[in-house]
Amino acid sequence: MRSLLKPASALVSAALLLSAFPFQTFAAVNEDLPENWDGRTGTFTYSLLGETPVERYYYSDDYFSGSGKILDPHLRTMSLDLAMASFGDEKTHTDKQLADLLNDLGFDKEKYVSFDYDGLIPTADTIACGISSKATDDGDLVVVGIRGANYGREWGSNFSSGKSGNAKGLSESADKVIKRLKDYEKDNDLNGAKIWISGYSRGGGVSDLTGKYINEHLDEFGITADDLYVYTFEAPRATVEDTNYENIHNVLNPYDLVPAVYPEQWELYNSGVDDVISPAETVTLTPKTVNINILKKKKEKEADPAISAADFEADFLSFVTDNLSREEFSGMSGYISDILVILMSKNQDDLVELLQVLKDKIRGSINIKKAGKLLIHPTDSEEFSSAATSLVSGITDDLDFNSFSKYLSEEEFASLKDAIVPLFTAVLPLIAADLKSSSGAFYHFATLFENAVSIFSQHDPELILEMVKNEDSYHTQNLAQKLASSDNSNNSGSSKAIIIFAILGTGLLIAGICLLLISAKLKKRLRSNK
């Protein structure tokens, strides 16, 4: 039965990656040029949550006159600008913002090509990117911007880990980008050109693997390691080789869980050198536990008043990896991908309503007698496994298409039910295990949900942009004015990332509700029998 406990963490790992959308909008723009500036400056736009914020960029061909192994704060900021422009339009899936930025930077408009944009609805098999080139005083330069947000059903590829080797979904996407780059250089006679690559989140993971391949095949591209400039932002670990290529700069916020969705405990790494940046203030969390102790009068252990986000996240990852191997996650990832493919095709309003309907239907379908057995039997027993299967089957059997027809097609509804059954079954023993946490019942799950916004907002691309700008002298000349501007910025509040996370976490929440309802019922019966 212990084997049933371990796959339960799959849904937890899944939730870690569901935050590629922003939670706040920073609208600061510095209109002043740096002293002795000889490059280009202007503004660019990107799309997130239906909005198109404006940011200022500073670009110079001189960024590529030195070695790509040396981290350049100005190029780092410009690379994130490129990655965010690569997000594409959330609704139309077009690449106009990326094409416009590259044109403004002086890249050859006639040589710009894009892939998997042009209004193409993203799928688990797409990976959108744009490629262009320009001549500089130091030779030709090829640029690759890879989409890392607004990619809908590409979520399915993120959770295709494979049982061994590089992370399967990200690796297959990198293979596509590599082929496109090779073909582009061949078609435009650009062998020997310097190469600049950037991506955020999923796009960062693909950029990392693409840079790794180029480093391993420098002769094929006619360059040296000094001619490659790769900047990734909040990239998931995706390779089994801990290579530490100096020309791949993995920019990381230490409070962000997303880069650890494939944790080091599974012996997966980034290919480059970590460039750790941090928010101005230490991030702390409010610990949370749940008192469901019905058979003893003793209260649950009180949680500490505040905990370090970094400490909790390290503890949470240990909790996940202690109970989940990569091979087991691989067996569950297909179900997770199926759910994400469906959910990511819905608009934000429908997602909110769908979540509420799902919670209400499951809550009303709980069989207390069946659920009570989960508290009686050990989680590694056959009795627990049988009770969990019976409970979940009963709940999902009560889910009727008519209740969801506003949001789902019949095919989507059937696929969702088929995926929920094994995931929901796996969640129950994991929650039962968390009841025994030395920090208090439900400590890991309750604290995660209590602090969901604080935790997952650390993956906000606009927050990362502010961090890198604050370490870039071109953007800090009028820092006081910029911070004042930021105070009046638009707050996007409930983001799609939190909604998606909440939906995928529904299994965990509903399982918790199961146990709480069981507790209440049994407690009432115990009292009535006294």
Coordinates of N, CA and C in Angstrom, one line a residue, residues 49 76 131 147 152 163 184 188 223 226 292 296 303 332 362 427 440 479 500 508-510:
L49 N -2.8 38.3 -18.8 CA -4.2 38.5 -18.2 C -5.0 39.5 -19.0
R76 N 21.1 40.9 -19.2 CA 20.2 40.1 -18.5 C 18.8 40.7 -18.5
I131 N 12.7 33.7 -34.4 CA 14.1 33.7 -34.7 C 14.4 34.8 -35.7
R147 N 8.6 31.2 -26.1 CA 7.4 31.5 -25.4 C 7.4 30.8 -24.0
G152 N -1.4 28.0 -23.0 CA -2.5 27.1 -22.9 C -2.2 25.7 -22.8
K163 N 10.7 8.5 -17.4 CA 11.2 7.8 -16.3 C 12.7 8.0 -16.0
Y184 N 17.4 27.6 -39.8 CA 17.5 29.0 -40.0 C 18.9 29.4 -40.4
N188 N 20.0 30.9 -44.1 CA 20.4 32.3 -44.2 C 22.0 32.4 -44.2
I223 N 31.0 28.2 -33.8 CA 31.3 29.2 -32.8 C 32.1 28.6 -31.6
D226 N 32.4 31.4 -26.1 CA 32.3 32.8 -25.9 C 31.2 33.5 -26.7
I292 N -8.1 18.0 13.6 CA -9.1 17.0 13.3 C -9.0 15.9 14.3
K296 N -8.8 12.0 20.7 CA -8.0 12.5 21.9 C -8.4 13.9 22.2
A303 N 1.4 25.9 15.6 CA 2.5 26.2 14.6 C 3.2 27.5 15.0
M332 N 2.0 9.0 -13.3 CA 0.9 9.8 -13.0 C 0.8 11.0 -13.9
I362 N -18.7 17.5 -5.5 CA -18.0 16.4 -4.7 C -18.3 16.5 -3.2
V427 N -4.5 11.0 -3.8 CA -4.4 12.1 -2.9 C -4.8 11.7 -1.5
G440 N 2.2 19.5 13.0 CA 0.8 19.6 13.2 C 0.0 19.0 12.0
L479 N 15.5 55.7 -9.5 CA 14.9 54.6 -8.7 C 13.7 55.1 -7.9
I500 N -5.9 28.2 -11.6 CA -5.5 26.9 -12.1 C -5.0 26.1 -11.0
L508 N -7.0 17.8 -3.4 CA -6.4 17.9 -2.1 C -7.4 18.5 -1.1
L509 N -8.0 19.6 -1.6 CA -9.0 20.3 -0.7 C -10.2 19.4 -0.4
I510 N -10.7 18.8 -1.4 CA -11.9 17.9 -1.2 C -11.6 16.8 -0.3

